[in-house]
Structure formats: C-alpha cells, structure tokens
PDB file of C-alpha atoms and ligand atoms in Angstrom:
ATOM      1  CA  UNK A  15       0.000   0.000   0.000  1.00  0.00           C
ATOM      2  CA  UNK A  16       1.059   3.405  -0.902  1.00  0.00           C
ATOM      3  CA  UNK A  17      -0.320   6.441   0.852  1.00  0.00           C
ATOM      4  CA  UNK A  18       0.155  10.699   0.818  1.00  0.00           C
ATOM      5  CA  UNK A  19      -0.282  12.574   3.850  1.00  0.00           C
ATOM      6  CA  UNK A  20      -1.420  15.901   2.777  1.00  0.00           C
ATOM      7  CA  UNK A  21      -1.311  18.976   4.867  1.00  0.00           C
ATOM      8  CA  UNK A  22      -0.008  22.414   5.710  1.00  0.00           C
ATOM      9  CA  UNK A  23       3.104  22.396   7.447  1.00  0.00           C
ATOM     10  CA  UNK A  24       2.860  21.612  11.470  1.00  0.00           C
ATOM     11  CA  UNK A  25      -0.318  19.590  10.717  1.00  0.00           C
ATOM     12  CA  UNK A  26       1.197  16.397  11.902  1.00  0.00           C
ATOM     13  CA  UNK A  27       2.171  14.534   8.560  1.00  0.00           C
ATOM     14  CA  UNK A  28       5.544  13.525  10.449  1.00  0.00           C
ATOM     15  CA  UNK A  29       4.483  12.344  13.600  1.00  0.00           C
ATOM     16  CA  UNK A  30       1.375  10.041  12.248  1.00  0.00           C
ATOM     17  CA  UNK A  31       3.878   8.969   9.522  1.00  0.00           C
ATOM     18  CA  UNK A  32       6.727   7.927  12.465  1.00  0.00           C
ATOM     19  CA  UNK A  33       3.877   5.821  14.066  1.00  0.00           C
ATOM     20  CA  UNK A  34       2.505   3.836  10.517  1.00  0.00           C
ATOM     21  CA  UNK A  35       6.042   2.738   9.598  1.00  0.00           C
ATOM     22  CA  UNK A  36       5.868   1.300  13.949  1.00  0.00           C
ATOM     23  CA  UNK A  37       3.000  -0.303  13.527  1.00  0.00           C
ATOM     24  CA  UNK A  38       2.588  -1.226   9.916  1.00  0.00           C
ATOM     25  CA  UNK A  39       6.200  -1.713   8.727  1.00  0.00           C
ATOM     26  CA  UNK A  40       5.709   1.025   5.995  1.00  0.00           C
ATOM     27  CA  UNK A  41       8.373   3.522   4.811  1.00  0.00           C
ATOM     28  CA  UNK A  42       8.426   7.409   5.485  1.00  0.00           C
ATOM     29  CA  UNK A  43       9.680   8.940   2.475  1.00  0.00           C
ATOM     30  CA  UNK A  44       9.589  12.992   3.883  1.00  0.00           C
ATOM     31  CA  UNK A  45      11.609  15.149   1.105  1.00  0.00           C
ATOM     32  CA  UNK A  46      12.210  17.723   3.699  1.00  0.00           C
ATOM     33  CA  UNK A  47      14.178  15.089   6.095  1.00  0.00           C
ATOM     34  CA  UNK A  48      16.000  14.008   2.847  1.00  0.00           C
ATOM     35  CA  UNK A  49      16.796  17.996   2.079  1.00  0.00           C
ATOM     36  CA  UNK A  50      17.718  18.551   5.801  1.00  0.00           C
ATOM     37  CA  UNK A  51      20.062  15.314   5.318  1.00  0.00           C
ATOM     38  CA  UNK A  52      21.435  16.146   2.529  1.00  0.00           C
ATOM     39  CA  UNK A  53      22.012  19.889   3.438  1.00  0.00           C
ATOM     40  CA  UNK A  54      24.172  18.349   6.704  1.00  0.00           C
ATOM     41  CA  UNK A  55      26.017  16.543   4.236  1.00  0.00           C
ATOM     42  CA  UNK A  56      27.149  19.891   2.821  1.00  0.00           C
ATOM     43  CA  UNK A  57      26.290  18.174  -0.920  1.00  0.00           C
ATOM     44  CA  UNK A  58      26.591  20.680  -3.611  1.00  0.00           C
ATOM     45  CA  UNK A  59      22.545  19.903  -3.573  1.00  0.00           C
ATOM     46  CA  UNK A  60      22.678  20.454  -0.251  1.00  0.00           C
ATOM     47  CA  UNK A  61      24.459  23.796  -0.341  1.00  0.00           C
ATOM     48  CA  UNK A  62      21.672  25.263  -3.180  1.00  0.00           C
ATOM     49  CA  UNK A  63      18.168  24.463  -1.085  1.00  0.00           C
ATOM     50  CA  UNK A  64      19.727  25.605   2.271  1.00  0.00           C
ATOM     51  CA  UNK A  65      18.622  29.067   1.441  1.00  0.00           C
ATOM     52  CA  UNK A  66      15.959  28.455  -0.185  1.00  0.00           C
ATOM     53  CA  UNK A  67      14.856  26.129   2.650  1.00  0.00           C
ATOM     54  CA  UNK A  68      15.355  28.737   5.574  1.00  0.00           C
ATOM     55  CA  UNK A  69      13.151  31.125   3.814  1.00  0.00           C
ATOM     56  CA  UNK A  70      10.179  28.968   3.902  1.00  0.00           C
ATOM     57  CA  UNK A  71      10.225  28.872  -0.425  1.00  0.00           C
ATOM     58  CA  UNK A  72       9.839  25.547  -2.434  1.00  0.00           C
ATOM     59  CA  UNK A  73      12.894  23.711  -3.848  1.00  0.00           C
ATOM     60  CA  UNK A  74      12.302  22.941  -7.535  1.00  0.00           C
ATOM     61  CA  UNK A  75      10.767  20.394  -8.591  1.00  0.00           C
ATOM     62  CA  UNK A  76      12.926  18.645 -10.292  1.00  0.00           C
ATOM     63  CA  UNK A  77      15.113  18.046  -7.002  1.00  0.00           C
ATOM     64  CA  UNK A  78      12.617  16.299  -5.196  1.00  0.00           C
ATOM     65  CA  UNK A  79      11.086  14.198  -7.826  1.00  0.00           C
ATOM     66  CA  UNK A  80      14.887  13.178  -8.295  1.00  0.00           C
ATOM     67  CA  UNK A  81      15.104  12.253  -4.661  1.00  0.00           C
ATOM     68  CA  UNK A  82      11.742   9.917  -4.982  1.00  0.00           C
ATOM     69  CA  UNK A  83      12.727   8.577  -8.146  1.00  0.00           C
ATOM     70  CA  UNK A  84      15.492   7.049  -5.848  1.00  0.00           C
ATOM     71  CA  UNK A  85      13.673   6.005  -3.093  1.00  0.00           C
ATOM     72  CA  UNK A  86      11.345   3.991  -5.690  1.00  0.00           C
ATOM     73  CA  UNK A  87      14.033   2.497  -6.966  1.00  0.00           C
ATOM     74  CA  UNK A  88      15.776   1.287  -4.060  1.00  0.00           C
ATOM     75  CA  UNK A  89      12.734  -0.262  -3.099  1.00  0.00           C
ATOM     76  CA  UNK A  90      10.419  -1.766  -5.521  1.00  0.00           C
ATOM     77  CA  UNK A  91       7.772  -3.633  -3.498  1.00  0.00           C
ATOM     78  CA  UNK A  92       6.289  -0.072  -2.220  1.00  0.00           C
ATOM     79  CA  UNK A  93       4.693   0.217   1.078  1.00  0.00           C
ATOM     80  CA  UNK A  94       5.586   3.872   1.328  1.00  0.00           C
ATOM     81  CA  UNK A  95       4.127   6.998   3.223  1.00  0.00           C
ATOM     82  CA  UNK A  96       4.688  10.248   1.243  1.00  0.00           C
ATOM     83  CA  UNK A  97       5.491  13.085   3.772  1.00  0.00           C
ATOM     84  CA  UNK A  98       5.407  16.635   2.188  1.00  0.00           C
ATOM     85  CA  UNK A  99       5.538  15.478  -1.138  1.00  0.00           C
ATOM     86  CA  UNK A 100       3.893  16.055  -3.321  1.00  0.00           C
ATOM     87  CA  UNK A 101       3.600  19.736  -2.838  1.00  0.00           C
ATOM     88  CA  UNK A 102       2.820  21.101  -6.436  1.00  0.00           C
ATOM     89  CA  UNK A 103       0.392  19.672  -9.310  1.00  0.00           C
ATOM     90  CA  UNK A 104       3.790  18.657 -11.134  1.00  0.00           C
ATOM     91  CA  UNK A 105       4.873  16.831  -8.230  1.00  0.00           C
ATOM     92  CA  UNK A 106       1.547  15.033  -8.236  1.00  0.00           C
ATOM     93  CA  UNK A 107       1.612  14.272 -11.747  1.00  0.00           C
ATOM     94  CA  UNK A 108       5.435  13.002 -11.675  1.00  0.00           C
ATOM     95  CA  UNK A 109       4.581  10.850  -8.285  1.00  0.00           C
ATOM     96  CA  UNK A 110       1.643   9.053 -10.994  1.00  0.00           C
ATOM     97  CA  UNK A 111       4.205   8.561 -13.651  1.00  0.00           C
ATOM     98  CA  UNK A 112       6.719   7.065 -10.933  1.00  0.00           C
ATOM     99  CA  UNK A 113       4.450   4.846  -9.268  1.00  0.00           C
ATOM    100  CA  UNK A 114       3.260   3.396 -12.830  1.00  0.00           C
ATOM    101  CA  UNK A 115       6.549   2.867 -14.020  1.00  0.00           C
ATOM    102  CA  UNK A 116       7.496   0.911 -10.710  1.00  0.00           C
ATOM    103  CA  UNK A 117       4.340  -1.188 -11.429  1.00  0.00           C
ATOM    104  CA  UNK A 118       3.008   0.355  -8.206  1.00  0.00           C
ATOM    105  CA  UNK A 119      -0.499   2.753  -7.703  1.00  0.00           C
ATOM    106  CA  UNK A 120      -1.716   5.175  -4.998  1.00  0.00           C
ATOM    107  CA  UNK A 121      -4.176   3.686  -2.690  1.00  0.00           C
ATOM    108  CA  UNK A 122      -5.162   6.771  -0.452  1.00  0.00           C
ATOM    109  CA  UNK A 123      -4.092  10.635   0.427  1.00  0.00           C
ATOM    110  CA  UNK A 124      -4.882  11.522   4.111  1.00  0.00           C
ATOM    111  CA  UNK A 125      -5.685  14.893   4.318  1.00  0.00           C
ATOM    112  CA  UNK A 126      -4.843  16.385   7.797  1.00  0.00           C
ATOM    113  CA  UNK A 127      -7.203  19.240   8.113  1.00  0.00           C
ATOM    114  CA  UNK A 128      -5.592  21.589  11.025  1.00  0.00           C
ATOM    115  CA  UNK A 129      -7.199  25.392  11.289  1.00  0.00           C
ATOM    116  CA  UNK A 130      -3.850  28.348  10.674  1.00  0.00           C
ATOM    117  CA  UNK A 131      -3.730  29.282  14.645  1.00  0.00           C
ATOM    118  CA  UNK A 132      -3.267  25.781  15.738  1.00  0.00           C
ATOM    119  CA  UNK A 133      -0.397  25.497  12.930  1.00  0.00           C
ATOM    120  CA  UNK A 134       1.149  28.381  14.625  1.00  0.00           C
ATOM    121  CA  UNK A 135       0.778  27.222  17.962  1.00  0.00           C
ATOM    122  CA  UNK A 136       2.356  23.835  16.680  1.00  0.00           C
ATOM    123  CA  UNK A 137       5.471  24.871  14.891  1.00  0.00           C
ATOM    124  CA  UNK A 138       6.614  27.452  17.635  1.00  0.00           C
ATOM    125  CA  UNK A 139       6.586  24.440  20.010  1.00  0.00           C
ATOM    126  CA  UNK A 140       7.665  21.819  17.815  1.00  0.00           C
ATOM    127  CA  UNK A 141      11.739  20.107  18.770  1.00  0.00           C
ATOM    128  CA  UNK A 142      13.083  16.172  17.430  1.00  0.00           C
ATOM    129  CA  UNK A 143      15.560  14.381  17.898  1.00  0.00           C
ATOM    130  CA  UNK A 144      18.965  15.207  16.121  1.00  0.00           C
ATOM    131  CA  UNK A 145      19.861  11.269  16.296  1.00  0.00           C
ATOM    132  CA  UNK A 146      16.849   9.169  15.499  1.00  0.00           C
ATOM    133  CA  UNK A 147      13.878  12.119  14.947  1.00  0.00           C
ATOM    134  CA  UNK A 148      11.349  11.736  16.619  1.00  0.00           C
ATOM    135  CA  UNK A 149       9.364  14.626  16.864  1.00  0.00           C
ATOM    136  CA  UNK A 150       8.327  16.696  19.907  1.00  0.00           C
ATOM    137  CA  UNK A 151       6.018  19.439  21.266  1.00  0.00           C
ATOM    138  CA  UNK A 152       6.691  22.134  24.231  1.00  0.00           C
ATOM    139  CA  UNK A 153       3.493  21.920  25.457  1.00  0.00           C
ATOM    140  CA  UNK A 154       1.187  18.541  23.857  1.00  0.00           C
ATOM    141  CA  UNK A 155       3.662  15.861  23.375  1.00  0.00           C
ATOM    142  CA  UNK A 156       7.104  16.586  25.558  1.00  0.00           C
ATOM    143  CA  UNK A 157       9.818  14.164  26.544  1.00  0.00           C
ATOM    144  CA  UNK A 158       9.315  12.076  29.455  1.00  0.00           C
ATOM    145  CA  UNK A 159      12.508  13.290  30.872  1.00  0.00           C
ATOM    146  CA  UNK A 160      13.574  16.534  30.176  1.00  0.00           C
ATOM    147  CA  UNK A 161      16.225  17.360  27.467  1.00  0.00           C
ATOM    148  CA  UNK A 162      16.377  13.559  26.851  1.00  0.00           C
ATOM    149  CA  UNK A 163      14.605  11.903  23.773  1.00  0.00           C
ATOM    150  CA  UNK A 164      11.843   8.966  24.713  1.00  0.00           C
ATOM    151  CA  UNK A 165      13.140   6.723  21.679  1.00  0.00           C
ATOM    152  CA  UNK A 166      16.646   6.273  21.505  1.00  0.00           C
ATOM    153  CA  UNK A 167      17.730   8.407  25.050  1.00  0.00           C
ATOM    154  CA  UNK A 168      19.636  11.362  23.337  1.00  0.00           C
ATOM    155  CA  UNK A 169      20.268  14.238  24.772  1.00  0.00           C
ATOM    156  CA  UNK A 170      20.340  15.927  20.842  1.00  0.00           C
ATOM    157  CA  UNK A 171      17.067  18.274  20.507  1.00  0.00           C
ATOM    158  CA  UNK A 172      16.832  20.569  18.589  1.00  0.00           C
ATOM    159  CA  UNK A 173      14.892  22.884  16.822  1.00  0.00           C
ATOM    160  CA  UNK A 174      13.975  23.631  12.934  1.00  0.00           C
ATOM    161  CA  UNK A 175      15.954  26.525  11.551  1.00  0.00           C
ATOM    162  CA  UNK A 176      12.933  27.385   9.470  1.00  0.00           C
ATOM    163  CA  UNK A 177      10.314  26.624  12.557  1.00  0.00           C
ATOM    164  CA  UNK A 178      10.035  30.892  12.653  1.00  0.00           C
ATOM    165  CA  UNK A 179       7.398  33.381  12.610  1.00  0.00           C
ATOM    166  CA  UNK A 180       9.020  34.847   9.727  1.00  0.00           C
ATOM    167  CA  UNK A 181       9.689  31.764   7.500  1.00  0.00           C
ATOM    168  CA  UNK A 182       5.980  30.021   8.591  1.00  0.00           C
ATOM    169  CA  UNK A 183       4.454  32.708   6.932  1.00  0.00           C
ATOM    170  CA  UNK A 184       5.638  31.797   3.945  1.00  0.00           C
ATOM    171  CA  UNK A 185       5.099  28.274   4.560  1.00  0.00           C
ATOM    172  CA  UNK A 186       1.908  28.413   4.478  1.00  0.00           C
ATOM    173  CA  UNK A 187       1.647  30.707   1.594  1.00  0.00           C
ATOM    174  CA  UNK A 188       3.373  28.216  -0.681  1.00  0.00           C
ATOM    175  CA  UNK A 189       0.761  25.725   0.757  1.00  0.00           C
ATOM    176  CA  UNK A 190      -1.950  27.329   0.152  1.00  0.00           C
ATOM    177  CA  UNK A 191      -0.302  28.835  -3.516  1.00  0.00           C
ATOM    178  CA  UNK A 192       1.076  25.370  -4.257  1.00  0.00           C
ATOM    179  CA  UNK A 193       0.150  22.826  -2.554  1.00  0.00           C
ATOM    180  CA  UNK A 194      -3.775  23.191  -1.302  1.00  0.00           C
ATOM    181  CA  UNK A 195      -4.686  22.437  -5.104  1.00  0.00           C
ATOM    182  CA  UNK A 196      -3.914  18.881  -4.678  1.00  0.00           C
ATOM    183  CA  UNK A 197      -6.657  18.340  -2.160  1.00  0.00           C
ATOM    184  CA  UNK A 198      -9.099  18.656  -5.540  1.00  0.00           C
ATOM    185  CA  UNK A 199      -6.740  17.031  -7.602  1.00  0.00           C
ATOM    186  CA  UNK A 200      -6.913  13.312  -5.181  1.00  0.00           C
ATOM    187  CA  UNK A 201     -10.667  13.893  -4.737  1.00  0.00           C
ATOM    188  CA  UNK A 202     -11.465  14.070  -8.657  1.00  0.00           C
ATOM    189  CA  UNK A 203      -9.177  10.671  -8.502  1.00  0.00           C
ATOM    190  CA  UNK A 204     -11.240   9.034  -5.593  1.00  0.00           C
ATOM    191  CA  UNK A 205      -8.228   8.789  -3.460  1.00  0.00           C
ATOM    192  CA  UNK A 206      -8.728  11.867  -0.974  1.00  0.00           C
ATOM    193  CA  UNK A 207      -9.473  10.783   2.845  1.00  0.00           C
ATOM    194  CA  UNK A 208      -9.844  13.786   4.767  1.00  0.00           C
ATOM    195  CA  UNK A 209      -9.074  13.222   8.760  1.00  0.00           C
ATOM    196  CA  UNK A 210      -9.644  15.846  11.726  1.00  0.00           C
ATOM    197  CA  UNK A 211      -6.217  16.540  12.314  1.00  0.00           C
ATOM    198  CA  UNK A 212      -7.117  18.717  15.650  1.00  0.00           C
ATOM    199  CA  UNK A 213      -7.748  15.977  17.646  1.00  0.00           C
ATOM    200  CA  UNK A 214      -5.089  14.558  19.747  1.00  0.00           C
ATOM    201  CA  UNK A 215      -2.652  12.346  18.286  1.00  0.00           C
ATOM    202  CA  UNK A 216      -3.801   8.949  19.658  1.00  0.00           C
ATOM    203  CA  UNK A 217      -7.300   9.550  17.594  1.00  0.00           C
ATOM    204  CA  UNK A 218      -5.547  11.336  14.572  1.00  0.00           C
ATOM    205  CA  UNK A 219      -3.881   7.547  14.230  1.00  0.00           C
ATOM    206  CA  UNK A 220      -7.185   5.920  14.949  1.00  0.00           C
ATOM    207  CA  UNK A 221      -8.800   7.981  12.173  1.00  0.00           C
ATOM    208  CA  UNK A 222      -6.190   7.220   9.984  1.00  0.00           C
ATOM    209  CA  UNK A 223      -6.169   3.263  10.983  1.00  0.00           C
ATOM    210  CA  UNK A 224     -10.167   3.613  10.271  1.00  0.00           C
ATOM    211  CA  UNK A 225      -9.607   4.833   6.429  1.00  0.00           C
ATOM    212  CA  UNK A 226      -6.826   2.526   5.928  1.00  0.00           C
ATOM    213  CA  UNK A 227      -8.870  -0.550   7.210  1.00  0.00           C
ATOM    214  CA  UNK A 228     -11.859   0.349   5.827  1.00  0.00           C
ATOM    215  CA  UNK A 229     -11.280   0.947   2.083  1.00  0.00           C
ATOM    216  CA  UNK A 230     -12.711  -1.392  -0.152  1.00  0.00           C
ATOM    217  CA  UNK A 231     -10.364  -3.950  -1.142  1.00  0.00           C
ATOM    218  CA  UNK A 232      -7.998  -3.469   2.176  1.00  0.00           C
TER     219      UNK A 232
HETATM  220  P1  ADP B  21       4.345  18.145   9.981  1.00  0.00           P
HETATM  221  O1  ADP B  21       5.213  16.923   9.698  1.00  0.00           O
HETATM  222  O2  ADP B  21       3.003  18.061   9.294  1.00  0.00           O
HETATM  223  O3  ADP B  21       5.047  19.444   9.716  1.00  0.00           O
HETATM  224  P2  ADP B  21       4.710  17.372  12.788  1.00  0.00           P
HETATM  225  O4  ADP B  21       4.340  15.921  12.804  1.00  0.00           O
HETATM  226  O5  ADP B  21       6.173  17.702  12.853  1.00  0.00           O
HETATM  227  O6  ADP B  21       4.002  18.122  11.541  1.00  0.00           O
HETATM  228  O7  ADP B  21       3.937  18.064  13.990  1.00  0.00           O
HETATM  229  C1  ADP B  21       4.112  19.469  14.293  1.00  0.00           C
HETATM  230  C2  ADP B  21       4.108  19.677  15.815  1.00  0.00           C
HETATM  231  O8  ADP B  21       2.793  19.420  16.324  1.00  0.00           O
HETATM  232  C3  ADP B  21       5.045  18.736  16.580  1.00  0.00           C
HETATM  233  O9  ADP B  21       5.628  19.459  17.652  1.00  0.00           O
HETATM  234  C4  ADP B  21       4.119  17.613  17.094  1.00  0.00           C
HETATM  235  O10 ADP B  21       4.600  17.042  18.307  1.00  0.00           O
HETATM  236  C5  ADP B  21       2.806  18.348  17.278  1.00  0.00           C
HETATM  237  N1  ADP B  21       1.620  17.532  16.959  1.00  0.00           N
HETATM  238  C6  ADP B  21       1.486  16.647  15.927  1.00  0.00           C
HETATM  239  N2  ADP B  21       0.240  16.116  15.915  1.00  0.00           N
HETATM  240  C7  ADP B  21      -0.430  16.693  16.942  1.00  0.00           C
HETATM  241  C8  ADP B  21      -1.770  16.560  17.447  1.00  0.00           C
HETATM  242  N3  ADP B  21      -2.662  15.743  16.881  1.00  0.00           N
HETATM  243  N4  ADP B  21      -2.112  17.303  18.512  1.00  0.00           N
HETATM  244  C9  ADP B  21      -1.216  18.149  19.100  1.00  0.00           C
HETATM  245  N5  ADP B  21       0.056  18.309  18.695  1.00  0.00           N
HETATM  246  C10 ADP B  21       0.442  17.595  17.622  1.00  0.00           C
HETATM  247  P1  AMP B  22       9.120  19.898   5.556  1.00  0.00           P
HETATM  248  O1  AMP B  22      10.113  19.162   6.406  1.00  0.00           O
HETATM  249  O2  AMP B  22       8.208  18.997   4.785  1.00  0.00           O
HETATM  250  O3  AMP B  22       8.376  20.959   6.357  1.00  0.00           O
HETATM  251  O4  AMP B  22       9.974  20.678   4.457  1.00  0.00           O
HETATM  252  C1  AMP B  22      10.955  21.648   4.808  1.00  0.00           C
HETATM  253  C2  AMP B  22      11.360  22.461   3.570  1.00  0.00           C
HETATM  254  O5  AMP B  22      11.965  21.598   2.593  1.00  0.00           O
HETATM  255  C3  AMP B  22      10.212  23.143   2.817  1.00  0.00           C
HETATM  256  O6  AMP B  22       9.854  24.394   3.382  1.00  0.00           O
HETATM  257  C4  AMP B  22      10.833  23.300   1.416  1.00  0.00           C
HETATM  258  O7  AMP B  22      11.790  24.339   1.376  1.00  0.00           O
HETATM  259  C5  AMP B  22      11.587  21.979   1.270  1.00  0.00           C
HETATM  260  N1  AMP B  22      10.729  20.904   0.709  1.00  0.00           N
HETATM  261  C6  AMP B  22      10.384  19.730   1.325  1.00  0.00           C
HETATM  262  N2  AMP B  22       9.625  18.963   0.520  1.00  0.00           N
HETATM  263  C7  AMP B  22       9.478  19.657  -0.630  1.00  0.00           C
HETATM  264  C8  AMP B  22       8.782  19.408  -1.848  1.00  0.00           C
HETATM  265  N3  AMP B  22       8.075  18.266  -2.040  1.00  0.00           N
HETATM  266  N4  AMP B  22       8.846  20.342  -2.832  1.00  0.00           N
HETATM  267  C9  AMP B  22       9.553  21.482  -2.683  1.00  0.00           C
HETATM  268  N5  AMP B  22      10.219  21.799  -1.542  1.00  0.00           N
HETATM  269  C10 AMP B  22      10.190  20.893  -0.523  1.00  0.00           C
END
C-alpha cells in the first residue's frame, strides 16, 4: 500500500507517519528530512536548497522528484508513506508517472485538516531528535525526561531553523499557492481521505487506521 499525507506544514504529517512505519512496517519517504540530510552533508545539492529552505520557499521540482525517483528504486515492493511530497500539481503528476513505471499505484491521500492558529501554535513548540527524529512538542507531546529523547535516550534536541514566525508565513503561503490544489486534484481521482487533524494524536492515528482498514479492497 502506498499512501500521501497531505497537509499544511505543522499539521502532523511527520508524527502520524513515524507511528505507521511502527506499527505497519511502511516507509516514510519525507523530502524535507532528505533535504535537511542532505544539506548536513554539505552536498553541492545540499548547499543550493539551504537558502531556499530557511526562507520557507519551495525547492524545484525537479530536485525532489529526483530524490523519490530514488527512493522507488531502491525499493520496488512499495509500502511507502509520502510526507510533504507532493507539494505542487507537477509533483503530483510526476509521483503518478513514478508509481506506474514501478508497477506500483496510490491507494489513499490523508488529508490532515488543522485550522492556521493551531499550525502556529504547533510549529513554535515543535523540537526532534537530532539522532533518530522523533518529533516533539513544548506543550502537547514533551519528553518524558527533560532534554532527553523517549526513543533512543539522546540528549540531541533541537529545533527547525525554518520553525520561525518569519519563514511560517511563507510556509503556508506556498501551501496554500502550491500545494492546497492537490486536495481537488486526489478527490477528482477518488483517493482523498480527509481526517480531523485537531484531535489529539492517539485519535488522529485511529482515524487514519479507520480509512486505511476500511477501504474497499484493504
Ligand atoms: P508536519 O510533519 O506536518 O510538519 P509534525 O508531525 O512535525 O508536523 O507536527 C508538528 C508539531 O505538532 C510537533 O511538535 C508535534 O509534536 C505536534 N503535533 C502533531 N500532531 C499533533 C496533534 N494531533 N495534537 C497536538 N500536537 C500535535
Ligand atoms: P518539511 O520538512 O516537509 O516541512 O519541508 C521543509 C522544507 O523543505 C520546505 O519548506 C521546502 O523548502 C523543502 N521541501 C520539502 N519537501 C518539498 C517538496 N516536495 N517540494 C519542494 N520543496 C520541498
């Protein structure tokens, strides 16, 4: 099975993503972990989206249907969770072509629906893990211990470099410029599975567990 999580940035795409591939042995494919990796790599790709990626902008295209196309091919059974990609209609279309050409299809896009003040209130709280990321929240989902991560017991937290007032703004412009048109796009296809996203994250995952489960042929 092959699934998007669609949603404005800080809806929760990484954290329900971390807890499929736990519980249903799927693969997170998140283009902006594989940016942030490959910008701490100090790769000439790396060096050309840092900027772009601090301001809050898209990368082209081109770079992260390049980075999928890899992905795909390194693993050509599927069983993948999409995680801020696609983010444009060409990303969309390219992710089709992909998938086809793998002999794999789409079976649903989860979108999270989260209102803009709760994506504020998100983000400005939001810290992972430097070592094995999983992902953390101030106020609704701290560690147990303080400055020490639940998962693998690191004391490596940080926060996002582009987690700022400044650079969320644009964020969610190039969401809602960009990337909110896919929302029609997977409901013309029949694939679009919108979930309450506000809920806490325990019944986020049960939503999601419901659409997954309950889809004809599943
Ligand atoms: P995205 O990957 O969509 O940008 P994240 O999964 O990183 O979003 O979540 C953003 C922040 O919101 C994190 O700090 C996370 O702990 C927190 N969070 C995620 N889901 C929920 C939820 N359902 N309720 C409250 N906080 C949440
Ligand atoms: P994310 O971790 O998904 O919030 O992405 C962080 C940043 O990486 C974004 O603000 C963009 O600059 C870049 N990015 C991640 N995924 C994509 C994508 N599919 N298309 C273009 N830019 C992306």
């Amino acid at each position: 099975m092959n699934i998007i999580l669609l949603g404005p940035p800080g809806a929760g795409k990484g954290t329900q993503a971390r807890r499929l591939e736990k519980e249903r042995g799927m693969i997170q494919l998140s283009t902006g972990d594989m940016l942030r990796e490959a910008r701490n790599s100090g790769s000439e790709m790396g060096v050309k989206v840092a900027r772009i990626m601090d301001a809050g902008e898209l990368v082209t295209d081109e770079i992260v249907i390049g980075l999928i196309e890899e992905k795909l091919q390194e693993r050509p059974g599927g069983g993948f969770i999409f995680d801020g990609f696609p983010r444009t209609l060409a990303q969309a279309d390219a992710l089709g072509d992909l998938l086809a050409r793998h002999g794999q299809a789409l079976d649903a896009v989860i979108e999270l629906r989260v209102d803009d003040d709760e994506l504020v209130r998100r983000i400005s709280g939001r810290y992972t893990c430097g070592e094995c990321g999983e992902v953390y929240h101030d106020d609704t989902r701290p560690t147990k211990v303080e400055g020490k991560c639940d998962k693998c017991g690191s004391t490596n937290l940080k926060r996002r470099a582009d987690d700022n007032p400044e650079a969320l703004k644009t964020r969610l412009m190039e969401y809602y410029k960009k990337t909110s048109p896919l929302i029609g796009y997977y409901y013309a296809k029949g694939l679009l599975y919108p979930v309450n996203g506000l809920a806490p994250i325990d019944t986020v995952a049960q939503e999601i567990a419901l659409v997954l489960d309950g889809r004809p042929g599943s």
